[in-house]
CSV table of C-alpha atoms and ligand atoms in Angstrom, one decimal:
chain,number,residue,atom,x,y,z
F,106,UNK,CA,-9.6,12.0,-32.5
F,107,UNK,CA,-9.0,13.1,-28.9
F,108,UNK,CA,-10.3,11.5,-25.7
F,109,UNK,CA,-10.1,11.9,-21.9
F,110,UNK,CA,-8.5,8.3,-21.7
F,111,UNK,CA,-6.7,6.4,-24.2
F,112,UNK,CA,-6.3,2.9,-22.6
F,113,UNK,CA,-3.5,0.1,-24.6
F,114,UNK,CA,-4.8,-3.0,-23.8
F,115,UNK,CA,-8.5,-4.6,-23.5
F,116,UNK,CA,-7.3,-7.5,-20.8
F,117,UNK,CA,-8.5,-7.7,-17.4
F,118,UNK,CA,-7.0,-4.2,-16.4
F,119,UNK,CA,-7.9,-2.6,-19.8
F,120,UNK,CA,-11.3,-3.5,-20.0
F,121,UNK,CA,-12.3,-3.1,-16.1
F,122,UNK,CA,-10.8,0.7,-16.2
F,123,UNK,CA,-13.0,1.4,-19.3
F,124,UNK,CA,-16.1,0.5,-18.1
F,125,UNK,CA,-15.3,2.3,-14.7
F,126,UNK,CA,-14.8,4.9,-16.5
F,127,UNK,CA,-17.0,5.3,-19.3
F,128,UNK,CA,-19.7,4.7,-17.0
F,129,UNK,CA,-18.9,8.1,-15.2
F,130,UNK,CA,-19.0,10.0,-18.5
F,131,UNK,CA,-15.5,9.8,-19.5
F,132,UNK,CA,-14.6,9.9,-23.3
F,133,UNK,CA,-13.1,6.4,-23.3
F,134,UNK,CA,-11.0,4.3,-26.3
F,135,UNK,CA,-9.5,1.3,-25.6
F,136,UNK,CA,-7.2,-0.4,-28.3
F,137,UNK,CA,-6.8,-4.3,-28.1
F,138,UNK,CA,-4.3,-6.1,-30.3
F,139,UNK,CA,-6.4,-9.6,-30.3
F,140,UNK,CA,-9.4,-9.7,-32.2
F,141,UNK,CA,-10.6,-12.8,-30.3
F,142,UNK,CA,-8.9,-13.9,-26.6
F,143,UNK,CA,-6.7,-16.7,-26.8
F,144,UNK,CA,-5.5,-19.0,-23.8
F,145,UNK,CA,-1.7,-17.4,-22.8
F,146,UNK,CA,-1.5,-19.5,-19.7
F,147,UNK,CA,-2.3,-16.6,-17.8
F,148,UNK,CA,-4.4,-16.2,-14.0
F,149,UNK,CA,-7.5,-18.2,-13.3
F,150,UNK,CA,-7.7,-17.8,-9.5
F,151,UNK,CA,-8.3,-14.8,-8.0
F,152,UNK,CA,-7.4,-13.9,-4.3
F,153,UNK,CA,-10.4,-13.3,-1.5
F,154,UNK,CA,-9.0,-10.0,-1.5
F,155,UNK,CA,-9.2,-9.3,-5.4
F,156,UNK,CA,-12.9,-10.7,-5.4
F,157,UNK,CA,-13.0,-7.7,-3.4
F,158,UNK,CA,-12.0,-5.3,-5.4
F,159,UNK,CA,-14.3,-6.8,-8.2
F,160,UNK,CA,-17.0,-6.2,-6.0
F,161,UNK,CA,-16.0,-2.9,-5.3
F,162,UNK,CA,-15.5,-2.1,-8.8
F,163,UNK,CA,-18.7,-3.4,-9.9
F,164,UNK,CA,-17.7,-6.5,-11.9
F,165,UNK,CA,-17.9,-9.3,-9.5
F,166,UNK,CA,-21.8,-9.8,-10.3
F,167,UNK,CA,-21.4,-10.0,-14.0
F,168,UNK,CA,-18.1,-12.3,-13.7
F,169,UNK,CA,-20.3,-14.5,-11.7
F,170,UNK,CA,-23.3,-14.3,-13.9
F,171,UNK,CA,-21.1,-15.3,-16.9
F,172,UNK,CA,-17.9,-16.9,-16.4
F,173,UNK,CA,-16.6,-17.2,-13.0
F,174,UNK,CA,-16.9,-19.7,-10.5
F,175,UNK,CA,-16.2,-18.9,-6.4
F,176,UNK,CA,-14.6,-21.3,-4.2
F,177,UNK,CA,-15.1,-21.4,-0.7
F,178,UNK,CA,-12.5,-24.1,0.1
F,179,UNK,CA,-8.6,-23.7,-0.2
F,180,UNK,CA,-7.2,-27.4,1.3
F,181,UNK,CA,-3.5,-27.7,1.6
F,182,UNK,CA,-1.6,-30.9,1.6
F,183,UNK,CA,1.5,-32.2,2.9
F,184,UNK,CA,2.5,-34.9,0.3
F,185,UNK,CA,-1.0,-36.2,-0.3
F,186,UNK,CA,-2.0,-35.8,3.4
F,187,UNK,CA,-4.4,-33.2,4.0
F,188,UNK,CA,-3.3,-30.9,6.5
F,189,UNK,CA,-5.2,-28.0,5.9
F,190,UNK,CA,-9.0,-27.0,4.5
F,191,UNK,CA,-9.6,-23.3,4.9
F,192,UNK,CA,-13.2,-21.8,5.0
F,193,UNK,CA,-12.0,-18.9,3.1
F,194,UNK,CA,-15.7,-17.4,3.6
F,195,UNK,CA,-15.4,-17.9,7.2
F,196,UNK,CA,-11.6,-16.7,8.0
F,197,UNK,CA,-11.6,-13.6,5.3
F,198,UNK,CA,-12.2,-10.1,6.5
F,199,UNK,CA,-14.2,-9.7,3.1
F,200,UNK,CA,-16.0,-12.7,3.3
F,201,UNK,CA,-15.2,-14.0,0.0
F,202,UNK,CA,-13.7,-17.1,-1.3
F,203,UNK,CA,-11.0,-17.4,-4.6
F,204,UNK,CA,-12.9,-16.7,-7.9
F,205,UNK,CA,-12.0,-18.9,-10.8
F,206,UNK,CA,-12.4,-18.5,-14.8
F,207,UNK,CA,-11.4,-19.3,-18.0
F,208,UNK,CA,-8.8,-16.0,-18.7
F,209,UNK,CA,-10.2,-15.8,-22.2
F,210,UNK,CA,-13.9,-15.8,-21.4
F,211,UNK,CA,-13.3,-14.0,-18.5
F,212,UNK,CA,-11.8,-10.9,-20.9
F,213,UNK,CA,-14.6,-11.2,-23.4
F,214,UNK,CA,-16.8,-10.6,-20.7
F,215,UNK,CA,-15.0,-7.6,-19.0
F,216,UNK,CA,-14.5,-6.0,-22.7
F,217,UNK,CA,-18.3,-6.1,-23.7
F,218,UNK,CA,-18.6,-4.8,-20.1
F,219,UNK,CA,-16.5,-1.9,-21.6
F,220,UNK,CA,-18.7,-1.8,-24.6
F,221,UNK,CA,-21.5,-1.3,-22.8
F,222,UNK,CA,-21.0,1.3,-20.8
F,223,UNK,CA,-19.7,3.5,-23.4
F,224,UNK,CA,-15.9,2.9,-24.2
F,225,UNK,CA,-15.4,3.1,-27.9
F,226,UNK,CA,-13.3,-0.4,-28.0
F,227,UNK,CA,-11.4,-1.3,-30.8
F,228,UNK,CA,-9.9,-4.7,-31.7
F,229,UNK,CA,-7.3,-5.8,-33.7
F,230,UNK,CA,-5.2,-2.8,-33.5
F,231,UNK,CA,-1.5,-2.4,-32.5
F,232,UNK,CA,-0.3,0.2,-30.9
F,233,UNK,CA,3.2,0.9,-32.0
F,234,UNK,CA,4.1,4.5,-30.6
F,235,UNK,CA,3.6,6.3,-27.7
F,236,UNK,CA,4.8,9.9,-27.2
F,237,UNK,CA,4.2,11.2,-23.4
F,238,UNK,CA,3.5,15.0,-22.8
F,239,UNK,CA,1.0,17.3,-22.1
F,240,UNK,CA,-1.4,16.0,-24.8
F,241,UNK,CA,0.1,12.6,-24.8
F,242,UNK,CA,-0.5,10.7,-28.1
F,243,UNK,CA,-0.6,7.3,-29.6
F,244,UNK,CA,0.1,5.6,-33.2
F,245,UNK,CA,-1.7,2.5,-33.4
F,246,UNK,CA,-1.9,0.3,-36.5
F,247,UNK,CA,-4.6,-2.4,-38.2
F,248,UNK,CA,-4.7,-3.8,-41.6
F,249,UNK,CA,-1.5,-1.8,-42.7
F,250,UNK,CA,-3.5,1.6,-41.9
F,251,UNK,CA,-1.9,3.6,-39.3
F,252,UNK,CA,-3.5,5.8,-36.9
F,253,UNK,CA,-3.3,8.6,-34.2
F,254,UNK,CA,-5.2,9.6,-31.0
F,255,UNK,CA,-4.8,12.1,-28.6
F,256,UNK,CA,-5.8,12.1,-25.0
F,257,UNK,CA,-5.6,13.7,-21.4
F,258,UNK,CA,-4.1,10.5,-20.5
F,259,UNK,CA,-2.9,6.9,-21.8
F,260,UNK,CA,-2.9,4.5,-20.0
F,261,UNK,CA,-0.8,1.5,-20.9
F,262,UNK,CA,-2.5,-1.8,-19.7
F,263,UNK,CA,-0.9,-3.3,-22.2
F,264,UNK,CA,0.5,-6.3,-20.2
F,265,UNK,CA,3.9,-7.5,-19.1
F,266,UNK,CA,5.8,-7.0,-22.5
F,267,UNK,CA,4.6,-3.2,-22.3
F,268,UNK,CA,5.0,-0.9,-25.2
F,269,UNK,CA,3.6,1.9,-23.6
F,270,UNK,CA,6.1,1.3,-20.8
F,271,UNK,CA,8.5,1.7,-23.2
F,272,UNK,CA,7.4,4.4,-24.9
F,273,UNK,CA,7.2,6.2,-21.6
F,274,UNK,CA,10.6,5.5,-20.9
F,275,UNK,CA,9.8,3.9,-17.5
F,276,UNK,CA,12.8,1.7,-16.1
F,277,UNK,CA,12.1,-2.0,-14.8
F,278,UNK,CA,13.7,-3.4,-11.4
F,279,UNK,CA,13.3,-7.1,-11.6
F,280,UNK,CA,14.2,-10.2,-9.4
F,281,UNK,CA,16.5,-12.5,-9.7
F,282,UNK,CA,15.5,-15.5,-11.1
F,283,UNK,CA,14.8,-18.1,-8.8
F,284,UNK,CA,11.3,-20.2,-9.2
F,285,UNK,CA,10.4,-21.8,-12.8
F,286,UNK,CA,6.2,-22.1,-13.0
F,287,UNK,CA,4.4,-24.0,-15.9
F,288,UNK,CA,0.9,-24.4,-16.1
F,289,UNK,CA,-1.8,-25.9,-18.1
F,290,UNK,CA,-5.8,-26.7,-18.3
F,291,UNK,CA,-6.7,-30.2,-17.7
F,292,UNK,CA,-10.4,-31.7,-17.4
F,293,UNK,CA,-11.1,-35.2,-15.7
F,294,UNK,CA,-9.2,-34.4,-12.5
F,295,UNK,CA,-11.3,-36.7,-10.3
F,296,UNK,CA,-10.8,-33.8,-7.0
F,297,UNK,CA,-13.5,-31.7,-5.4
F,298,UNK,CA,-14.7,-28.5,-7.3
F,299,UNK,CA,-15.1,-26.5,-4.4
F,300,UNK,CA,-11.9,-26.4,-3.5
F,301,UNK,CA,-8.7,-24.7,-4.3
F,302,UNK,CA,-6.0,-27.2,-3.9
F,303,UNK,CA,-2.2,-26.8,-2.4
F,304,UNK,CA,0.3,-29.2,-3.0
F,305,UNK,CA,3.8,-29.1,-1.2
F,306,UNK,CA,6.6,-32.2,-0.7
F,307,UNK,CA,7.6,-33.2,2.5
F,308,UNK,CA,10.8,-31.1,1.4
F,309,UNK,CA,9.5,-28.1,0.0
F,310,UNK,CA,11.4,-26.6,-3.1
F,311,UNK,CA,8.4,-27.1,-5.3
F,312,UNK,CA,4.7,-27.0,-5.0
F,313,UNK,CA,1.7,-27.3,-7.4
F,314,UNK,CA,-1.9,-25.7,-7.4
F,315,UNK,CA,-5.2,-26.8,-9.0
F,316,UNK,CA,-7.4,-24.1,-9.3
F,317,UNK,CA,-11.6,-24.8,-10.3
F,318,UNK,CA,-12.8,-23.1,-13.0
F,319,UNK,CA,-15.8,-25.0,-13.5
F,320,UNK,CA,-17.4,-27.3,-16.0
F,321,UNK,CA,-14.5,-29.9,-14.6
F,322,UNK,CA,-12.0,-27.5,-15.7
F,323,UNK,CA,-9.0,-27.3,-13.2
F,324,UNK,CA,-5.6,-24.7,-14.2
F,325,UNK,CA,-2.9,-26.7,-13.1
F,326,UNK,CA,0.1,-25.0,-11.6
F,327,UNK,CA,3.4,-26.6,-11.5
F,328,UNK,CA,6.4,-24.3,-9.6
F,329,UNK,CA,9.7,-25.0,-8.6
F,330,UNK,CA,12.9,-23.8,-7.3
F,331,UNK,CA,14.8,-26.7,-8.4
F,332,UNK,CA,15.6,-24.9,-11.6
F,333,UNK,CA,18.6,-27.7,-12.7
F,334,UNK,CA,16.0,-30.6,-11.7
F,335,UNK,CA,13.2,-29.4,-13.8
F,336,UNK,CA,13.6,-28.3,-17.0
F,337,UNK,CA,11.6,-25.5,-18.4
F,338,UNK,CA,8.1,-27.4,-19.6
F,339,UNK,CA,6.4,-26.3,-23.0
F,340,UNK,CA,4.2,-28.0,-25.7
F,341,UNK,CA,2.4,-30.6,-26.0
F,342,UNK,CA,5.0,-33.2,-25.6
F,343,UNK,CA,5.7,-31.6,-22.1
F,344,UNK,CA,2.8,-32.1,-20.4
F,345,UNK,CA,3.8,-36.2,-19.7
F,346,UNK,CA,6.8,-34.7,-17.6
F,347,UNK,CA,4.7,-31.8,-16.0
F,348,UNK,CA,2.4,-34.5,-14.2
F,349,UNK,CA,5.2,-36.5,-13.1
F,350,UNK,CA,6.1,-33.4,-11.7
F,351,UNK,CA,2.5,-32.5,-10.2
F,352,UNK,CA,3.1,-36.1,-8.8
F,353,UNK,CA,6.3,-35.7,-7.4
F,354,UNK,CA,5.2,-33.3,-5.4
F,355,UNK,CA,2.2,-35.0,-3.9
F,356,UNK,CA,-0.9,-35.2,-6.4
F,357,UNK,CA,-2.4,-38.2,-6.6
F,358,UNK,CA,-1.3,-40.3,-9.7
F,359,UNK,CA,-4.7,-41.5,-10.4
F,360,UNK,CA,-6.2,-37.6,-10.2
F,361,UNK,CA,-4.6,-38.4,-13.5
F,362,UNK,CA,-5.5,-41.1,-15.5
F,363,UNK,CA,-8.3,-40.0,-17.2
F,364,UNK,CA,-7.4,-36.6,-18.3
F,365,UNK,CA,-7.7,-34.2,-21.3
F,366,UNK,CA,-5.5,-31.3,-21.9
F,367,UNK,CA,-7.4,-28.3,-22.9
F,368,UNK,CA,-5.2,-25.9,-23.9
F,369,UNK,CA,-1.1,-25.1,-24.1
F,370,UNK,CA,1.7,-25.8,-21.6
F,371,UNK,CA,3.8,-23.2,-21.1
F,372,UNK,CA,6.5,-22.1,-18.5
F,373,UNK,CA,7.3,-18.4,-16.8
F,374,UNK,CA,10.4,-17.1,-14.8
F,375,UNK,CA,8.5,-17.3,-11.1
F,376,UNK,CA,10.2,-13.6,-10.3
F,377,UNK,CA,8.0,-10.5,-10.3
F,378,UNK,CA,9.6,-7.0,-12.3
F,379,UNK,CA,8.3,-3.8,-11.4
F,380,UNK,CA,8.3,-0.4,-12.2
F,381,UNK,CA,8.7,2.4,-9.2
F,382,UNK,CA,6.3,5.1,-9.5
F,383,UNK,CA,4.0,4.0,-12.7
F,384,UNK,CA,3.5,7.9,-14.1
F,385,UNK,CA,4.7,10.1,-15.7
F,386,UNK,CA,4.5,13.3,-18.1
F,387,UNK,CA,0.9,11.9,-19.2
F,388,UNK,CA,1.2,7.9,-19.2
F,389,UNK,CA,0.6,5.9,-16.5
F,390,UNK,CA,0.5,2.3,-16.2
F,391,UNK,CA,-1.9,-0.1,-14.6
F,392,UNK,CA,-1.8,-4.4,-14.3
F,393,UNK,CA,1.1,-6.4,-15.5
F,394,UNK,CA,2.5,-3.4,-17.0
F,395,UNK,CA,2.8,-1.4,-14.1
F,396,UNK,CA,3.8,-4.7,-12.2
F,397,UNK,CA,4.3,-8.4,-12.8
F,398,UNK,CA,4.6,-9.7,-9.5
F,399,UNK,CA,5.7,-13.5,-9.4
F,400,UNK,CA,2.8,-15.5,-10.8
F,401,UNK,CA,3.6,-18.4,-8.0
F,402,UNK,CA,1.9,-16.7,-5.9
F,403,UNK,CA,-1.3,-16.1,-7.8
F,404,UNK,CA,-1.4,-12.4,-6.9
F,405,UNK,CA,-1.6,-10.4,-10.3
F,406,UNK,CA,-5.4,-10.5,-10.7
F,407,UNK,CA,-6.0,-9.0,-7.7
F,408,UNK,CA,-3.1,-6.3,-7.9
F,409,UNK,CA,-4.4,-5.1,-11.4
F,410,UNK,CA,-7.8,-4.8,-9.9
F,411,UNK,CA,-6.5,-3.1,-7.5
F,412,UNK,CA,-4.5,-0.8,-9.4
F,413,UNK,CA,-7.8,0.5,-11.6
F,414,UNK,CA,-9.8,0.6,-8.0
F,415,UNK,CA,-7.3,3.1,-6.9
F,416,UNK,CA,-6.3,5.1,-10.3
F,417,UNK,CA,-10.2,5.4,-10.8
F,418,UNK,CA,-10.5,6.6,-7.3
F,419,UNK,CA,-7.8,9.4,-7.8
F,420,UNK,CA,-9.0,10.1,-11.1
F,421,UNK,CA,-13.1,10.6,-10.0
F,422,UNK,CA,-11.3,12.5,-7.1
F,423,UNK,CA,-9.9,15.6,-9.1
F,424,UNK,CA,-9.8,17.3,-12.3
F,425,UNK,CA,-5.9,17.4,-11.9
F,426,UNK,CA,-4.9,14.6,-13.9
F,427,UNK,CA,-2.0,14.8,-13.5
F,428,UNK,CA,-2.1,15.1,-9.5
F,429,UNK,CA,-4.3,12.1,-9.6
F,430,UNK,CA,-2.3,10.1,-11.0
F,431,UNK,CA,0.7,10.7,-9.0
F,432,UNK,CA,-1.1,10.1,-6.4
F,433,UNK,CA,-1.9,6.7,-7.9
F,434,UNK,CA,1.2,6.1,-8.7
F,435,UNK,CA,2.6,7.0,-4.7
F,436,UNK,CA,-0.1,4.6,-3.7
F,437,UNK,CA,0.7,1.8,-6.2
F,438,UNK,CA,4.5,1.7,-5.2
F,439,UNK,CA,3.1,1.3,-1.5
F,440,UNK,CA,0.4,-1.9,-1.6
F,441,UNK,CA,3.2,-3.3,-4.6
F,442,UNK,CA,6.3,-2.6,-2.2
F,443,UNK,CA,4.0,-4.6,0.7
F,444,UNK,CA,3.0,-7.6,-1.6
F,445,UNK,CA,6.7,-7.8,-2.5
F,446,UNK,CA,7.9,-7.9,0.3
F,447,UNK,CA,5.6,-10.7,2.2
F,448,UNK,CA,5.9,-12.7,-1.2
F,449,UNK,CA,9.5,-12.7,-0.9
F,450,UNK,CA,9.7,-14.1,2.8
F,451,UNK,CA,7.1,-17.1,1.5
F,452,UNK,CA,9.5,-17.3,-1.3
F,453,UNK,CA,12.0,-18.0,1.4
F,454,UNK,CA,10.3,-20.2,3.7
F,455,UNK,CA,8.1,-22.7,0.8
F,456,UNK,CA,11.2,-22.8,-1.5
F,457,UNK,CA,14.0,-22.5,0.1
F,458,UNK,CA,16.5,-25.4,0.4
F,459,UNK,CA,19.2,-26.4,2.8
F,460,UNK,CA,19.8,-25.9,6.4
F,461,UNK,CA,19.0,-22.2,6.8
F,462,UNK,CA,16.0,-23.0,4.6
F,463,UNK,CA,14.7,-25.7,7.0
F,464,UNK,CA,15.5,-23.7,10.1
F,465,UNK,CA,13.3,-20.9,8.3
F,466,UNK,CA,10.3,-23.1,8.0
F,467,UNK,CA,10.7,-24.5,11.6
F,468,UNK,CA,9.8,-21.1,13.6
F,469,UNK,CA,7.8,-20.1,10.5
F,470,UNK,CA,5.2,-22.6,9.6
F,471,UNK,CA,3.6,-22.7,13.0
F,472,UNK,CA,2.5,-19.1,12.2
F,473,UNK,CA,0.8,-20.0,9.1
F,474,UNK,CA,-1.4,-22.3,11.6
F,475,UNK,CA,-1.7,-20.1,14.8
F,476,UNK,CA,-2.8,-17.1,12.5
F,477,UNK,CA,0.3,-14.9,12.9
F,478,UNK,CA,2.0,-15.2,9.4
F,479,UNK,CA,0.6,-12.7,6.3
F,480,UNK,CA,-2.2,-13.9,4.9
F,481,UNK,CA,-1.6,-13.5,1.6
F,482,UNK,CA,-4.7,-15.2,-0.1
F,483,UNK,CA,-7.1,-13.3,2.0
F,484,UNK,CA,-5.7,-10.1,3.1
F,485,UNK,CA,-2.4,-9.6,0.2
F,486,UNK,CA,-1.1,-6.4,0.7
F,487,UNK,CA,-3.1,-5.1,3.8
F,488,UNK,CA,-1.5,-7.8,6.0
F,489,UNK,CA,1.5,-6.5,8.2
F,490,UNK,CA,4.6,-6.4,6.6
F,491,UNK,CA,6.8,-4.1,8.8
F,492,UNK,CA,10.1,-5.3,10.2
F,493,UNK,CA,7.7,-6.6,13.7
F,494,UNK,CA,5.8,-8.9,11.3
F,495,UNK,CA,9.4,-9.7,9.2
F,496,UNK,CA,10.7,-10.7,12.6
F,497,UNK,CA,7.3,-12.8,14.1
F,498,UNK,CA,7.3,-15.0,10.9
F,499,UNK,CA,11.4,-15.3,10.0
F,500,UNK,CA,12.5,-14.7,13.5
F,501,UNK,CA,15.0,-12.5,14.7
U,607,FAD,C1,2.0,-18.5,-15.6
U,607,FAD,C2,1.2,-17.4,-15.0
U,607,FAD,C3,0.3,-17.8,-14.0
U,607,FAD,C4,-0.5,-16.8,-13.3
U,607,FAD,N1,-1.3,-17.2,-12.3
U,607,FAD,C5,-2.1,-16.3,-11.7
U,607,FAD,C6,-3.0,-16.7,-10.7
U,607,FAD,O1,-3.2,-17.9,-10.4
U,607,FAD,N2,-3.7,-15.7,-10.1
U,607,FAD,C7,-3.5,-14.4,-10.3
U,607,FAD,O2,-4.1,-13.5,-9.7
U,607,FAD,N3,-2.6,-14.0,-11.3
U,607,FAD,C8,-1.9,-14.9,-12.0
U,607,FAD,N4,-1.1,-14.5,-13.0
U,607,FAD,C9,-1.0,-13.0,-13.3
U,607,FAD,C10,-2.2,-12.5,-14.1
U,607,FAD,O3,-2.4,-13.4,-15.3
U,607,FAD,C11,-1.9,-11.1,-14.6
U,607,FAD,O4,-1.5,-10.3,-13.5
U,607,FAD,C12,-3.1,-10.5,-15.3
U,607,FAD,O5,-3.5,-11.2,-16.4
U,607,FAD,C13,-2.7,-9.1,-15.8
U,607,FAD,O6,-3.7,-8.5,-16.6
U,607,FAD,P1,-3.4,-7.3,-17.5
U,607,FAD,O7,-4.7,-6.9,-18.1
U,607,FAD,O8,-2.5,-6.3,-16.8
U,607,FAD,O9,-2.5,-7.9,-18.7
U,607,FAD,P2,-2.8,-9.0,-19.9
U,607,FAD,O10,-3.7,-10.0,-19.4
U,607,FAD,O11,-1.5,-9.4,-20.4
U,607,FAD,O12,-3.6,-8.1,-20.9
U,607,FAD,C14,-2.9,-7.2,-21.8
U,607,FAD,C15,-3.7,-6.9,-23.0
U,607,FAD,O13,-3.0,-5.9,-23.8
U,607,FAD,C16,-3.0,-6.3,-25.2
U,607,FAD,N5,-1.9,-5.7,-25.8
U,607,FAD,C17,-0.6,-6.0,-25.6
U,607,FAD,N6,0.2,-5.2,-26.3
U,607,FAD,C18,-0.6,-4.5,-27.1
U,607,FAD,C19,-0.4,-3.5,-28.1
U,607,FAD,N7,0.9,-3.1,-28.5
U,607,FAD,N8,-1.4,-2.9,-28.7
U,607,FAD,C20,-2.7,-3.2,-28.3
U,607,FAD,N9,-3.0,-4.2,-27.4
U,607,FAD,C21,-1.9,-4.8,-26.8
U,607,FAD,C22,-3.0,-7.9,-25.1
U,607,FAD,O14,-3.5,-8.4,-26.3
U,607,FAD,C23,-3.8,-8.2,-23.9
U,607,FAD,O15,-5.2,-8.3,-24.2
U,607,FAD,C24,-0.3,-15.4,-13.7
U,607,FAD,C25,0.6,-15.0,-14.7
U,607,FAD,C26,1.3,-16.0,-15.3
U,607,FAD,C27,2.3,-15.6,-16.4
């Protein structure tokens, strides 16, 4: 059983590099644990700049057509004061506002996408061995029946508990941990549908996002550096606390008072982990494998989208392989380093506390407003991030 691609993982990267792809003629397998998608509290609002790469990629018409809802508004508020409402149409190089979905339905979509243009997809399956080299290979099991493929490459997209990373013997750098973020689905939030909405406290340290999906769906966001104050959020008999928190920090208490919880509550370290370089001897990784980078700030749809544009590009580019995806892999630890980097001085300067904090935010925030800080919903990685931008947002 041998193929030009073996890709672990049918999620949002899986399934969007096997229908690039397959559609080009490759000889595509994709191997997906889940037999049906399942809500993991995972993204539901894509960046202006991801929407891009969707478009690019050729999936932005069907995720509209299907599942996804765009939103052209992104209003920010101080307390409950409004102080911002962004035409993200308007302001965006790409022109695009924040796509929002359901995760689930938005990977049943992308995996029939797969389907469809060729990938031989298989679901509930396991991958349980990887073995890098030339003809890199994988043992995958279902129903007690084990199994083994051979490809030019595997691809691990097999999210952020990787075992294909592992398999490859790729090391991890990873943040300290700093920000706590829960989230959950809610309907009957009384708040306008085309907007994405921003929620920050007079103090800062904590901030919470409501992000559209649709049908009076809203993915609620709750993160916090007040790690001691807030305690980590799960269950059902969490989600009482997590809108006192999403009230604390400026929601309005009646946006709550008629509404149903539509799925779990569940809380992630707010710290991104990485690995440098994501290939080697015949695996490469792409998505939360290659990269988790810290889900508060919503960036992880549009980095794995942008890590199949680019491994696509290198691999249509060459019938080295192995060049192209070390070339990916250069290119990754680039736009990954950038994002890092401008996500760690926002890190700083929204969640920061104490004096140094508040002196951070007093030459910083006026930037956000005159157009001269990173713009890291519409542009994420391609804003400046070199030590002249480092010292025009932090100061010197
Ligand atoms: C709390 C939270 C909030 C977030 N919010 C946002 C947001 O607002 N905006 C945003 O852009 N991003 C956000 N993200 C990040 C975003 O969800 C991820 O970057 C994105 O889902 C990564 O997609 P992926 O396909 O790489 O991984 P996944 O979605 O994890 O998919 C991996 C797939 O691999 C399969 N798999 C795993 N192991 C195996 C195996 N051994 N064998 C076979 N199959 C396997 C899984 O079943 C799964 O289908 C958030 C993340 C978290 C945790």
């Amino acid at each position: 059983m041998t193929y030009d691609l073996i890709i672990v993982g049918g999620g949002l990267a899986g399934s969007s590099l096997a229908k690039s792809m397959a559609e080009v003629g490759a000889r595509v397998l994709v191997l997906e644990r889940a037999q049906r998608f399942q809500d993991r509290v995972r993204g539901e609002g894509m960046h202006p700049w991801g929407v891009a790469e969707a478009r690019t990629l050729g999936l932005y018409a069907t995720l509209k057509a299907s599942c996804a809802k765009e939103t052209r508004w992104w209003a920010t508020y101080n307390d409950s004061e409004l102080s911002r409402r962004r035409d993200l149409v308007e302001t965006t190089a790409h022109r695009a506002g924040a796509l929002g979905f359901y995760h689930p339905e938005m990977q049943e979509v992308l995996i029939d996408l797969a389907v469809t243009a060729g990938a031989d997809v298989r679901r509930g399956v396991t991958v349980t061995k990887v073995f890098p080299g030339e003809r890199p290979m994988v043992f995958a099991e279902r129903n007690g029946t084990s199994d083994a493929f051979e490809a030019r490459l595997v691809v691990g997209a097999d999210g952020r508990q990787s075992k294909v990373r592992q398999g490859g013997k790729f090391e991890i750098s990873r943040d300290p941990k700093r920000l706590l973020i829960a989230g959950v689905l809610f309907t009957g939030i009384p708040a306008a549908e085309d907007t994405v909405h921003v929620f920050r406290p007079a103090t800062f340290g904590q901030g919470v996002l409501l992000f559209p999906l649709g049908n009076e769906r809203f993915r609620a966001y709750f993160a916090t550096g007040r790690r001691s104050e807030h305690p980590r959020l799960d269950g059902r008999s969490g989600v009482a606390g997590f809108i006192q928190c999403c009230v604390e920090t400026g929601v309005p208490s009646e946006w709550f008072t008629n509404v149903e919880v539509g799925g779990p509550l569940a809380t992630f370290e707010g710290a991104a982990f990485w690995s440098d370089h994501p290939y080697q001897n015949g695996i490469v990784l792409v998505g939360d494998a290659a990269s988790a980078s810290d889900p508060c700030w919503g960036c992880g749809l549009s980095l794995t989208l942008r890590d199949v544009r680019v491994l696509r590009d290198q691999l249509l580019d060459t019938e080295d392989w192995d060049a192209a995806a070390h070339q990916y892999a250069a290119e990754h630890d680039r736009y990954f380093g950038a994002l890092h980097t401008i996500e760690s001085w926002l890190t700083e300067i929204l969640y920061g506390l104490g004096p140094e904090a508040d002196r951070l935010r007093a030459h910083a925030l006026p930037r956000f407003v005159d157009g001269s800080a990173p713009d890291l919903v519409g542009a994420g990685p391609d804003s400046p991030y070199d030590e002249a931008a480092r010292i025009r947002l932090l100061g010197a």
